[in-house]
Short mmCIF file of C-alpha atoms and ligand atoms in Angstrom, two decimals:
data_model
loop_
_atom_site.label_atom_id
_atom_site.label_comp_id
_atom_site.label_asym_id
_atom_site.label_seq_id
_atom_site.Cartn_x
_atom_site.Cartn_y
_atom_site.Cartn_z
CA MET A 256 74.28 149.27 -116.24
CA PRO A 257 76.41 148.35 -118.08
CA GLU A 258 79.93 150.19 -118.10
CA HIS A 259 80.07 151.78 -121.18
CA LEU A 260 76.83 153.45 -119.67
CA ASN A 261 77.74 153.98 -116.61
CA GLN A 262 80.59 155.81 -118.31
CA LYS A 263 78.88 158.24 -120.42
CA LEU A 264 76.64 159.29 -117.43
CA GLU A 265 80.19 160.54 -115.03
CA ASN A 266 81.35 162.02 -118.05
CA ILE A 267 77.32 163.89 -118.08
CA PHE A 268 77.04 164.12 -113.93
CA LYS A 269 80.87 164.90 -113.52
CA PRO A 270 81.20 168.87 -114.01
CA TYR A 271 78.00 168.70 -111.09
CA LYS A 272 79.18 168.73 -107.85
CA THR A 273 75.63 168.24 -107.18
CA ILE A 274 72.33 167.23 -107.91
CA VAL A 275 68.43 167.42 -107.33
CA VAL A 276 66.43 164.66 -108.36
CA ALA A 277 62.80 166.56 -107.66
CA GLY A 278 59.35 164.24 -109.04
CA GLY A 279 57.33 166.13 -111.84
CA ASN A 280 54.21 164.86 -111.55
CA TRP A 281 52.36 163.90 -108.36
CA GLY A 282 55.18 161.06 -106.84
CA ASP A 283 55.18 157.75 -108.05
CA GLU A 284 57.51 158.15 -111.05
CA GLY A 285 60.00 155.88 -109.94
CA LYS A 286 62.17 158.38 -108.84
CA GLY A 287 64.44 155.41 -106.44
CA LYS A 288 65.46 153.73 -110.17
CA ILE A 289 66.91 157.32 -111.10
CA ILE A 290 68.56 158.55 -108.09
CA ASP A 291 69.83 154.73 -108.58
CA LEU A 292 71.83 155.18 -111.39
CA VAL A 293 72.50 158.21 -110.64
CA MET A 294 73.53 157.89 -106.77
CA GLU A 295 77.07 156.04 -108.15
CA HIS A 296 78.58 158.71 -109.18
CA TYR A 297 78.29 160.66 -105.90
CA ASP A 298 78.83 160.54 -102.47
CA LEU A 299 76.10 161.80 -100.51
CA ALA A 300 72.40 161.16 -100.49
CA VAL A 301 70.44 163.33 -98.74
CA ARG A 302 66.35 164.03 -97.92
CA TYR A 303 65.17 167.58 -98.10
CA SER A 304 61.61 166.82 -97.63
CA GLY A 305 58.32 164.74 -97.09
CA GLY A 306 58.95 161.88 -94.18
CA ALA A 307 57.60 158.12 -94.08
CA ASN A 308 55.04 158.95 -96.66
CA ALA A 309 57.37 158.99 -98.97
CA GLY A 310 58.37 155.03 -100.94
CA HIS A 311 60.95 154.17 -103.12
CA THR A 312 61.83 151.63 -103.94
CA VAL A 313 66.10 149.72 -104.93
CA LYS A 314 67.86 147.46 -104.93
CA THR A 315 71.40 147.34 -103.34
CA PRO A 316 74.13 145.89 -106.09
CA GLN A 317 73.90 142.60 -104.24
CA GLY A 318 70.20 142.07 -105.15
CA VAL A 319 68.51 143.01 -102.48
CA LYS A 320 65.35 144.68 -102.39
CA LEU A 321 65.12 147.72 -100.10
CA VAL A 322 61.77 150.22 -99.78
CA SER A 323 63.13 153.42 -98.21
CA HIS A 324 60.37 155.56 -96.40
CA LEU A 325 62.75 157.96 -94.45
CA ILE A 326 66.63 156.86 -95.51
CA PRO A 327 67.25 158.39 -98.68
CA CYS A 328 67.57 155.26 -101.09
CA GLY A 329 71.28 155.97 -101.55
CA LEU A 330 71.74 153.65 -98.20
CA ALA A 331 71.66 150.89 -100.81
CA GLN A 332 75.25 151.82 -101.76
CA HIS A 333 76.03 152.90 -99.23
CA LYS A 334 76.51 156.42 -99.54
CA THR A 335 77.05 158.84 -96.27
CA CYS A 336 73.13 159.58 -95.83
CA VAL A 337 71.61 162.92 -95.11
CA MET A 338 67.94 163.63 -93.86
CA GLY A 339 67.68 167.27 -93.62
CA ARG A 340 66.10 169.64 -91.70
CA GLY A 341 62.75 169.92 -93.83
CA GLU A 342 62.62 166.07 -93.92
CA PHE A 343 59.91 165.09 -91.06
CA PHE A 344 61.10 162.66 -88.66
CA ASP A 345 59.12 159.83 -87.33
CA ALA A 346 61.59 157.64 -84.45
CA ARG A 347 59.53 154.50 -84.37
CA LEU A 348 59.55 154.17 -88.55
CA PHE A 349 62.81 155.46 -88.85
CA SER A 350 63.96 152.74 -86.10
CA GLU A 351 62.15 149.38 -88.34
CA GLU A 352 62.99 150.58 -91.42
CA LEU A 353 66.59 150.72 -89.78
CA ALA A 354 65.92 146.86 -88.87
CA ALA A 355 64.84 146.30 -92.01
CA ALA A 356 67.97 147.98 -93.80
CA LYS A 357 70.92 146.44 -91.12
CA GLN A 358 69.05 143.29 -92.32
CA ALA A 359 69.41 143.47 -95.75
CA LEU A 360 72.63 145.10 -95.97
CA GLY A 361 74.19 142.14 -94.09
CA GLY A 362 74.97 144.46 -90.86
CA GLY A 363 77.30 147.54 -91.32
CA LEU A 364 75.26 150.40 -92.74
CA PRO A 365 76.98 153.78 -93.52
CA GLU A 366 76.95 157.18 -91.67
CA ILE A 367 73.51 158.02 -91.23
CA PHE A 368 72.58 161.70 -90.10
CA ILE A 369 69.21 163.25 -88.88
CA ASP A 370 68.87 166.52 -88.42
CA HIS A 371 68.12 167.78 -84.69
CA MET A 372 65.79 170.14 -86.01
CA SER A 373 63.62 167.77 -87.75
CA PRO A 374 59.74 168.02 -87.05
CA LEU A 375 59.16 165.01 -84.63
CA TRP A 376 55.87 162.89 -85.18
CA THR A 377 54.18 162.09 -82.00
CA PRO A 378 50.78 159.61 -81.93
CA TRP A 379 48.91 162.13 -81.42
CA HIS A 380 49.66 163.27 -85.00
CA SER A 381 48.22 160.60 -86.46
CA LEU A 382 44.74 161.80 -84.51
CA LEU A 383 44.95 164.76 -85.58
CA GLU A 384 45.25 164.01 -89.26
CA GLY A 385 41.97 160.89 -88.68
CA TRP A 386 40.38 163.81 -87.42
CA LEU A 387 40.81 166.42 -90.22
CA GLU A 388 40.06 164.08 -93.15
CA LEU A 389 36.46 162.75 -91.43
CA SER A 390 35.83 167.01 -90.74
CA ARG A 391 36.81 167.10 -94.51
CA GLY A 392 34.55 164.50 -96.08
CA ASN A 393 33.92 164.65 -99.28
CA THR A 394 37.15 166.54 -100.09
CA LYS A 395 39.28 165.03 -97.95
CA VAL A 396 43.34 164.75 -99.40
CA GLY A 397 43.43 161.31 -98.94
CA THR A 398 46.20 161.24 -96.95
CA THR A 399 49.07 158.62 -96.81
CA GLY A 400 48.02 158.44 -92.74
CA LYS A 401 51.77 159.39 -91.47
CA GLY A 402 50.79 162.28 -89.99
CA ILE A 403 52.62 164.76 -92.15
CA GLY A 404 50.31 167.75 -93.04
CA PRO A 405 49.67 167.74 -88.80
CA LEU A 406 53.74 167.94 -88.96
CA GLU A 407 54.45 171.16 -90.90
CA GLY A 408 50.96 172.69 -89.56
CA ILE A 409 51.88 171.73 -85.65
CA TYR A 410 55.81 172.81 -86.26
CA LYS A 411 54.44 176.43 -88.60
CA LEU A 412 51.99 176.88 -85.31
CA ARG A 413 55.90 176.73 -83.63
CA VAL A 414 55.26 174.40 -81.14
CA SER A 415 56.70 171.26 -82.21
CA PRO A 416 58.45 168.68 -80.78
CA VAL A 417 62.23 167.84 -82.91
CA ALA A 418 64.59 165.43 -83.46
CA GLY A 419 66.89 166.42 -81.22
CA HIS A 420 64.63 167.12 -78.03
CA LEU A 421 64.92 163.45 -78.08
CA LEU A 422 68.64 163.83 -76.21
CA LEU A 423 67.20 166.25 -73.64
CA GLU A 424 66.29 164.22 -69.94
CA LYS A 425 62.79 162.77 -70.05
CA GLU A 426 61.87 165.15 -68.03
CA GLU A 427 62.55 167.59 -70.31
CA LEU A 428 61.08 166.01 -73.85
CA VAL A 429 57.35 165.61 -70.80
CA THR A 430 57.54 169.45 -70.70
CA VAL A 431 58.36 170.52 -74.31
CA LEU A 432 55.52 167.24 -75.02
CA LYS A 433 53.54 169.15 -72.70
CA MET A 434 53.20 172.40 -74.38
CA LEU A 435 51.94 170.64 -77.81
CA TYR A 436 49.52 168.39 -75.77
CA GLY A 437 48.16 171.38 -74.19
CA VAL A 438 47.74 172.57 -77.52
CA MET A 439 46.22 169.75 -78.99
CA LEU A 440 44.04 168.24 -76.46
CA PRO A 441 40.94 170.67 -77.14
CA ILE A 442 40.77 168.72 -80.58
CA LEU A 443 41.63 165.23 -79.83
CA GLU A 444 39.38 165.43 -77.42
CA LYS A 445 36.59 165.14 -79.72
CA VAL A 446 38.38 162.78 -81.40
CA ARG A 447 36.86 159.55 -80.84
CA GLY A 448 40.21 156.29 -78.96
CA ASN A 449 42.76 156.38 -76.97
CA ILE A 450 44.90 160.06 -76.40
CA PRO A 451 48.34 158.76 -74.73
CA ALA A 452 49.07 160.92 -72.38
CA PRO A 453 52.83 163.07 -72.26
CA GLU A 454 54.68 161.30 -70.07
CA SER A 455 53.80 157.57 -72.02
CA VAL A 456 54.41 159.47 -75.21
CA ALA A 457 57.86 160.58 -74.17
CA GLU A 458 59.02 156.92 -73.11
CA GLU A 459 57.83 155.21 -76.64
CA LEU A 460 59.58 157.62 -78.23
CA LEU A 461 62.79 157.39 -76.13
CA SER A 462 62.96 153.42 -76.48
CA PHE A 463 64.10 154.34 -80.21
CA LEU A 464 66.76 156.41 -78.54
CA PRO A 465 69.53 154.26 -78.94
CA GLN A 466 69.20 153.20 -82.45
CA ILE A 467 69.58 157.07 -83.20
CA GLY A 468 70.49 159.43 -80.24
CA GLY A 469 74.46 159.17 -82.33
CA ARG A 470 72.77 160.04 -85.74
CA ILE A 471 71.29 163.39 -84.80
CA THR A 472 72.78 166.62 -85.27
CA ASP A 473 72.89 169.92 -87.32
CA THR A 474 73.07 168.49 -90.87
CA SER A 475 73.24 171.60 -92.90
CA PHE A 476 76.41 171.69 -91.97
CA VAL A 477 78.00 168.17 -92.12
CA LEU A 478 77.00 169.18 -96.10
CA HIS A 479 78.31 172.54 -95.94
CA GLN A 480 81.73 170.24 -94.34
CA ALA A 481 80.86 167.40 -96.95
CA LEU A 482 81.11 170.29 -99.70
CA GLN A 483 84.52 171.88 -98.35
CA ASN A 484 86.01 169.08 -98.69
CA GLY A 485 85.03 168.11 -102.38
CA LYS A 486 82.20 166.19 -101.42
CA SER A 487 79.42 166.21 -104.30
CA LEU A 488 75.93 165.89 -102.96
CA LEU A 489 72.52 164.09 -104.47
CA PHE A 490 69.24 165.62 -102.74
CA GLU A 491 66.56 162.77 -102.80
CA GLY A 492 63.19 164.57 -104.06
CA ALA A 493 59.86 162.72 -102.29
CA GLN A 494 56.65 162.86 -103.89
CA ALA A 495 56.20 165.58 -106.43
CA LEU A 496 55.52 169.60 -107.58
CA GLY A 497 52.14 168.41 -107.95
CA LEU A 498 52.55 167.91 -104.17
CA ASP A 499 54.49 170.13 -103.31
CA SER A 500 52.58 172.74 -100.38
CA HIS A 501 53.21 175.74 -102.20
CA TRP A 502 53.34 175.58 -106.20
CA GLY A 503 50.83 171.83 -106.15
CA THR A 504 47.67 172.05 -106.51
CA TYR A 505 46.92 173.27 -103.38
CA PRO A 506 45.28 171.73 -100.55
CA PHE A 507 45.22 168.64 -102.13
CA VAL A 508 49.00 168.51 -101.55
CA SER A 509 51.54 166.76 -99.77
CA SER A 510 53.20 169.53 -96.94
CA GLY A 511 57.06 169.31 -97.78
CA ASN A 512 58.07 171.09 -100.21
CA SER A 513 59.15 168.67 -102.57
CA ALA A 514 59.63 170.91 -105.72
CA ALA A 515 63.48 171.57 -106.15
CA ALA A 516 64.06 174.57 -105.06
CA GLY A 517 62.77 172.80 -101.58
CA ALA A 518 66.70 171.47 -101.30
CA ALA A 519 68.29 175.16 -100.37
CA ILE A 520 65.21 175.34 -97.66
CA GLY A 521 64.93 171.77 -96.75
CA ALA A 522 69.60 171.17 -96.30
CA GLY A 523 69.75 174.49 -95.61
CA LEU A 524 72.55 175.32 -98.09
CA PRO A 525 72.88 177.95 -100.32
CA MET A 526 71.18 178.90 -103.64
CA GLN A 527 74.80 178.68 -105.60
CA SER A 528 75.09 175.55 -103.79
CA PHE A 529 72.82 173.71 -105.99
CA ALA A 530 74.61 173.30 -110.02
CA ALA A 531 71.58 171.21 -111.56
CA THR A 532 68.07 169.58 -111.92
CA LEU A 533 67.11 166.25 -112.89
CA MET A 534 63.28 165.97 -113.31
CA VAL A 535 61.82 162.94 -112.71
CA VAL A 536 58.27 162.56 -114.88
CA LYS A 537 56.38 159.07 -116.00
CA THR A 538 55.06 158.71 -120.08
CA LEU A 539 51.91 157.97 -118.26
CA PRO A 540 51.31 160.08 -115.51
CA THR A 541 49.64 158.61 -112.24
CA ARG A 542 48.02 160.49 -109.07
CA VAL A 543 46.57 158.28 -105.88
CA GLY A 544 44.94 160.67 -103.10
CA SER A 545 42.31 163.26 -104.50
CA GLY A 546 43.01 166.59 -106.40
CA PRO A 547 43.24 168.26 -110.21
CA PHE A 548 44.90 165.57 -112.44
CA PRO A 549 43.77 167.11 -115.70
CA SER A 550 45.07 164.51 -118.02
CA GLU A 551 43.13 161.17 -116.35
CA MET A 552 42.26 158.99 -118.47
CA TRP A 553 38.95 157.40 -115.99
CA GLU A 554 37.30 158.80 -112.48
CA ARG A 555 39.52 158.37 -109.33
CA GLU A 556 37.33 156.48 -106.91
CA GLU A 557 36.77 154.17 -110.10
CA ALA A 558 40.63 153.61 -110.50
CA MET A 559 41.25 152.86 -107.25
CA PHE A 560 38.77 150.67 -106.68
CA PHE A 561 39.70 149.18 -109.48
CA ALA A 562 43.37 147.55 -108.33
CA LYS A 563 41.35 146.27 -105.16
CA ASN A 564 38.66 144.70 -106.27
CA HIS A 565 40.60 142.61 -109.70
CA SER A 566 43.83 141.90 -107.84
CA GLU A 567 43.51 138.96 -109.75
CA LEU A 568 44.67 140.88 -112.70
CA PHE A 569 47.63 142.86 -110.98
CA GLY A 570 50.93 141.48 -109.90
CA GLU A 571 51.33 137.98 -110.70
CA GLY A 572 47.51 137.59 -111.12
CA ALA A 573 46.26 134.80 -113.41
CA GLY A 574 44.33 137.03 -115.94
CA ARG A 575 47.14 139.10 -116.34
CA ALA A 576 48.08 138.28 -119.72
CA GLU A 577 44.76 137.44 -121.21
CA PHE A 578 43.41 140.53 -120.19
CA LEU A 579 46.34 142.45 -121.38
CA SER A 580 46.06 141.08 -125.11
CA SER A 581 42.59 141.53 -125.52
CA MET A 582 42.64 145.45 -124.06
CA LEU A 583 45.93 146.12 -126.58
CA LYS A 584 43.88 144.58 -129.40
CA LYS A 585 40.74 146.92 -128.53
CA ILE A 586 43.17 150.04 -127.86
CA ASN A 587 44.24 149.17 -131.40
CA GLN A 588 41.39 149.21 -132.86
CA LYS A 589 40.69 152.35 -131.54
CA GLN A 590 37.77 150.73 -129.63
CA ALA A 591 38.94 150.84 -126.26
CA THR A 592 37.02 153.31 -123.89
CA ALA A 593 39.33 156.41 -121.50
CA PRO A 594 37.83 153.94 -118.89
CA GLU A 595 39.37 150.61 -120.19
CA MET A 596 42.78 152.47 -121.27
CA SER A 597 43.29 153.28 -118.26
CA GLN A 598 43.11 149.84 -117.02
CA TYR A 599 44.88 148.59 -119.38
CA PHE A 600 47.98 150.59 -118.15
CA GLN A 601 47.19 150.63 -114.57
CA VAL A 602 47.62 146.54 -115.10
CA LEU A 603 50.64 147.16 -117.43
CA GLY A 604 52.27 149.65 -115.07
CA ASP A 605 51.51 147.31 -111.68
CA GLU A 606 49.94 151.16 -110.79
CA ARG A 607 49.26 150.29 -107.43
CA GLY A 608 51.10 152.48 -104.37
CA ALA A 609 53.59 150.63 -102.16
CA THR A 610 52.88 152.58 -99.18
CA THR A 611 49.43 152.60 -99.47
CA GLY A 612 48.38 149.71 -101.57
CA ARG A 613 45.88 151.76 -103.37
CA GLY A 614 45.12 151.68 -106.56
CA ARG A 615 47.16 154.70 -108.80
CA SER A 616 44.99 156.76 -111.75
CA VAL A 617 46.20 157.24 -114.87
CA GLY A 618 46.29 160.00 -117.06
CA PHE A 619 47.96 160.97 -120.53
CA THR A 620 50.85 162.07 -120.96
CA ASP A 621 50.69 166.03 -120.28
CA ILE A 622 52.87 168.62 -122.41
CA PRO A 623 50.90 171.24 -120.66
CA TRP A 624 51.63 170.12 -116.97
CA LEU A 625 55.66 169.59 -117.46
CA GLN A 626 55.33 172.51 -118.98
CA TYR A 627 54.39 174.21 -115.97
CA ALA A 628 56.75 171.29 -114.07
CA CYS A 629 59.44 172.31 -115.90
CA ARG A 630 58.66 176.86 -115.71
CA ILE A 631 58.75 176.17 -111.67
CA ASN A 632 61.66 173.10 -111.10
CA GLY A 633 64.18 174.93 -113.97
CA PRO A 634 65.54 171.33 -115.05
CA LYS A 635 68.13 170.79 -117.18
CA TRP A 636 67.16 167.84 -117.84
CA LEU A 637 64.75 165.17 -118.17
CA ALA A 638 64.08 161.58 -116.88
CA LEU A 639 61.24 159.94 -118.14
CA THR A 640 59.98 156.92 -116.39
CA ARG A 641 57.96 153.70 -117.67
CA PHE A 642 58.36 154.72 -121.63
CA ASP A 643 58.15 151.00 -122.79
CA MET A 644 54.47 150.92 -121.52
CA LEU A 645 53.85 151.99 -124.69
CA SER A 646 55.41 149.45 -127.03
CA GLY A 647 52.05 148.32 -129.15
CA VAL A 648 50.71 151.06 -129.02
CA LYS A 649 49.90 151.91 -132.43
CA SER A 650 49.42 155.45 -131.25
CA ILE A 651 48.02 157.42 -128.25
CA PRO A 652 46.31 160.71 -127.36
CA VAL A 653 49.25 162.79 -125.99
CA ILE A 654 48.18 166.32 -124.09
CA VAL A 655 49.17 169.36 -126.18
CA GLY A 656 47.31 172.46 -124.71
CA TYR A 657 44.74 173.59 -121.61
CA LYS A 658 41.89 175.09 -122.90
CA TYR A 659 40.71 177.37 -119.59
CA GLN A 660 37.52 180.15 -120.16
CA GLY A 661 37.53 179.45 -123.92
CA ARG A 662 41.20 180.61 -124.53
CA LEU A 663 44.31 178.80 -125.16
CA LEU A 664 46.76 179.29 -121.57
CA GLN A 665 50.27 179.67 -122.72
CA PRO A 666 53.22 177.46 -121.75
CA GLY A 667 54.05 177.47 -118.32
CA GLN A 668 50.26 178.63 -117.11
CA LEU A 669 47.84 177.29 -115.83
CA PRO A 670 44.38 178.41 -113.47
CA PRO A 671 44.55 177.96 -109.79
CA PRO A 672 43.75 174.57 -108.67
CA TRP A 673 40.23 175.23 -107.45
CA GLU A 674 39.29 175.60 -111.46
CA MET A 675 41.84 173.04 -112.66
CA SER A 676 38.70 170.61 -113.31
CA LYS A 677 37.29 172.95 -115.69
CA VAL A 678 40.17 172.94 -117.96
CA GLU A 679 39.88 171.12 -121.37
CA THR A 680 42.67 169.17 -122.56
CA ILE A 681 43.86 169.59 -126.26
CA LYS A 682 44.68 166.26 -127.14
CA GLU A 683 47.13 165.32 -130.24
CA ASP A 684 47.30 161.53 -131.47
CA TRP A 685 50.77 160.74 -131.47
CA PRO A 686 52.28 157.20 -133.08
CA CYS A 687 54.25 154.68 -131.23
CA TRP A 688 55.47 151.81 -131.92
CA THR A 689 54.66 147.88 -132.11
CA GLU A 690 58.22 146.83 -130.83
CA ASP A 691 58.43 145.35 -127.68
CA ILE A 692 61.58 147.97 -126.10
CA SER A 693 61.55 146.05 -122.34
CA GLY A 694 65.35 146.24 -121.51
CA VAL A 695 66.91 148.47 -124.59
CA SER A 696 69.62 150.43 -123.04
CA GLU A 697 70.81 151.81 -126.01
CA GLU A 698 69.56 155.03 -127.79
CA LYS A 699 70.28 152.82 -131.27
CA ASP A 700 68.21 150.14 -130.02
CA LEU A 701 65.60 151.92 -130.17
CA PRO A 702 62.56 151.37 -132.75
CA GLN A 703 62.36 154.86 -134.96
CA GLY A 704 58.78 155.62 -133.48
CA ALA A 705 59.74 155.44 -129.46
CA ARG A 706 62.61 157.66 -131.01
CA GLU A 707 60.34 159.89 -132.89
CA PHE A 708 57.81 160.20 -129.76
CA LEU A 709 60.95 160.94 -127.77
CA SER A 710 61.99 163.76 -129.55
CA ARG A 711 58.86 165.16 -130.34
CA LEU A 712 58.28 165.42 -126.46
CA GLU A 713 61.20 167.12 -125.57
CA LYS A 714 60.88 169.97 -128.77
CA ALA A 715 57.84 170.24 -126.50
CA VAL A 716 58.41 170.89 -123.40
CA GLY A 717 61.77 172.66 -123.99
CA VAL A 718 64.12 170.31 -122.10
CA PRO A 719 66.19 167.37 -123.03
CA ILE A 720 65.10 163.43 -122.18
CA LEU A 721 68.29 162.28 -120.45
CA LEU A 722 67.21 159.30 -118.84
CA VAL A 723 64.75 156.87 -120.40
CA GLY A 724 63.18 154.27 -118.51
CA THR A 725 63.00 150.47 -120.73
CA GLY A 726 61.68 148.37 -117.19
CA PRO A 727 62.17 147.98 -114.12
CA GLY A 728 65.61 146.74 -114.01
CA ARG A 729 68.43 148.98 -112.77
CA GLU A 730 70.28 148.30 -116.40
CA ALA A 731 67.09 148.46 -118.15
CA ALA A 732 67.44 152.56 -119.35
CA VAL A 733 68.36 154.59 -122.08
CA VAL A 734 71.26 157.49 -121.46
CA ARG A 735 70.48 159.74 -124.65
CA GLY A 736 72.99 161.51 -125.87
CA VAL A 737 72.67 165.08 -125.08
CA ALA A 738 74.05 168.45 -124.50
P1 IMP B 1066 50.25 163.31 -96.90
O1 IMP B 1066 51.31 163.30 -97.65
O2 IMP B 1066 50.28 161.52 -96.61
O3 IMP B 1066 49.74 164.02 -96.19
O4 IMP B 1066 48.92 162.59 -98.40
C1 IMP B 1066 48.44 163.97 -99.20
C2 IMP B 1066 48.31 163.46 -100.71
O5 IMP B 1066 49.85 163.43 -101.26
C3 IMP B 1066 47.62 162.47 -100.79
O6 IMP B 1066 46.98 162.51 -101.98
C4 IMP B 1066 48.91 160.95 -101.08
O7 IMP B 1066 48.21 160.06 -101.67
C5 IMP B 1066 49.86 161.98 -101.88
N1 IMP B 1066 51.17 161.81 -101.71
C6 IMP B 1066 51.76 161.61 -100.26
N2 IMP B 1066 53.06 160.85 -100.46
C7 IMP B 1066 53.22 160.06 -101.84
C8 IMP B 1066 53.94 159.85 -102.48
O8 IMP B 1066 54.79 159.13 -102.42
N3 IMP B 1066 53.31 158.83 -104.10
C9 IMP B 1066 52.34 159.77 -104.17
N4 IMP B 1066 51.41 160.53 -103.33
C10 IMP B 1066 51.65 160.75 -102.65
#
């Protein structure tokens, strides 16, 4: 990021000793990149929810790519990393991630703390998840397969092993595991496959101890001390409001509290410790897995399989350029169907999941959803990612209202999740711009159409847009002049 923009960010964030960066859609908003930009101005990187289901891709200042699932992505900037109690812990995946990070960063790592009370993954969690998904039939959640639902559920049933149990003697760990095994066995016996015994689970988990042991602690105390010593903290949200287990589209959610408020419980700090929230939203939201998505352009399954069946159009695919130019022409001649628009934006944004490789279904910019997300998350600012995706599009429908049971809902109001498919979306056609804005990093260099789109959007949502993503690179972002 050019120095003068960095200075701008420094001035903006200086008054805020702590900041929560949380997703406002259904994940995959590009939080990694935004966190990376903001991280430079904070001392510690803290995760407060989710687990190995998350996938943030960032680059180190030396340009080395780092994919973080469990470890905060502040690792790339060599910040002290804290994995709070609200994050589910998977010892095996953590060890793999740590090894990859060591290689990417060339050895020396910053301090990484793991909370001693984080729910601990076992192979039984994944077996249970497989069975739960299977027994839901057509209403399966479409999880990432990292055992997240069982991790939260078993913890709430008060029979969960936790990360700190890895520090016990093996026999004591086996005793803890036997309790869970006893509770789960009647269900696990319904699942075909190998059900490992507590002794072998303990052995496997303990094999990771050398990488983990010295990092396990009461992380809320680490954070408390850091604040007392004048350090600044960035709380890295994982997933997003639409996937929060209380405020998302239950039951089609993940099982952590990915809302901004999840930071207080997940990190163990009092509410007054949180100075501001930056909510990251995608210009064109996306969703993977199942569940309500009012602004969706196409059928979920179709969109998910389109990416799988047309790999030649994605990434560096040979047919990509021709496909995009012919689709854009159709869109601008107003001849493209909604599925075709979805295909265009899926290919343009390479909308495929980092953790699962599934295609992501794309939606239109959705103001009522954003108003709801702002009502729950209370952001001071928005970061709008992938704004460059609208370059070259003459105009695009934007969802400006939800009608439910014949009435226009008020800003911030939603029907219950099981009724969301009955919402009628009110669309307006918003002009875009013809110029390519990829890589633009100054507000004055944005074409007028783009600037008008941003002002119109922030006015409608009611929260200023501070950062605008204009491409995948770290420098491809505009810092807007907002109060
Ligand atoms: P789980 O978190 O694996 O239990 O999955 C529950 C739902 O959340 C599924 O629809 C997943 O596709 C979705 N999900 C979980 N993590 C992410 C993420 O990081 N990005 C996008 N979707 C996610």
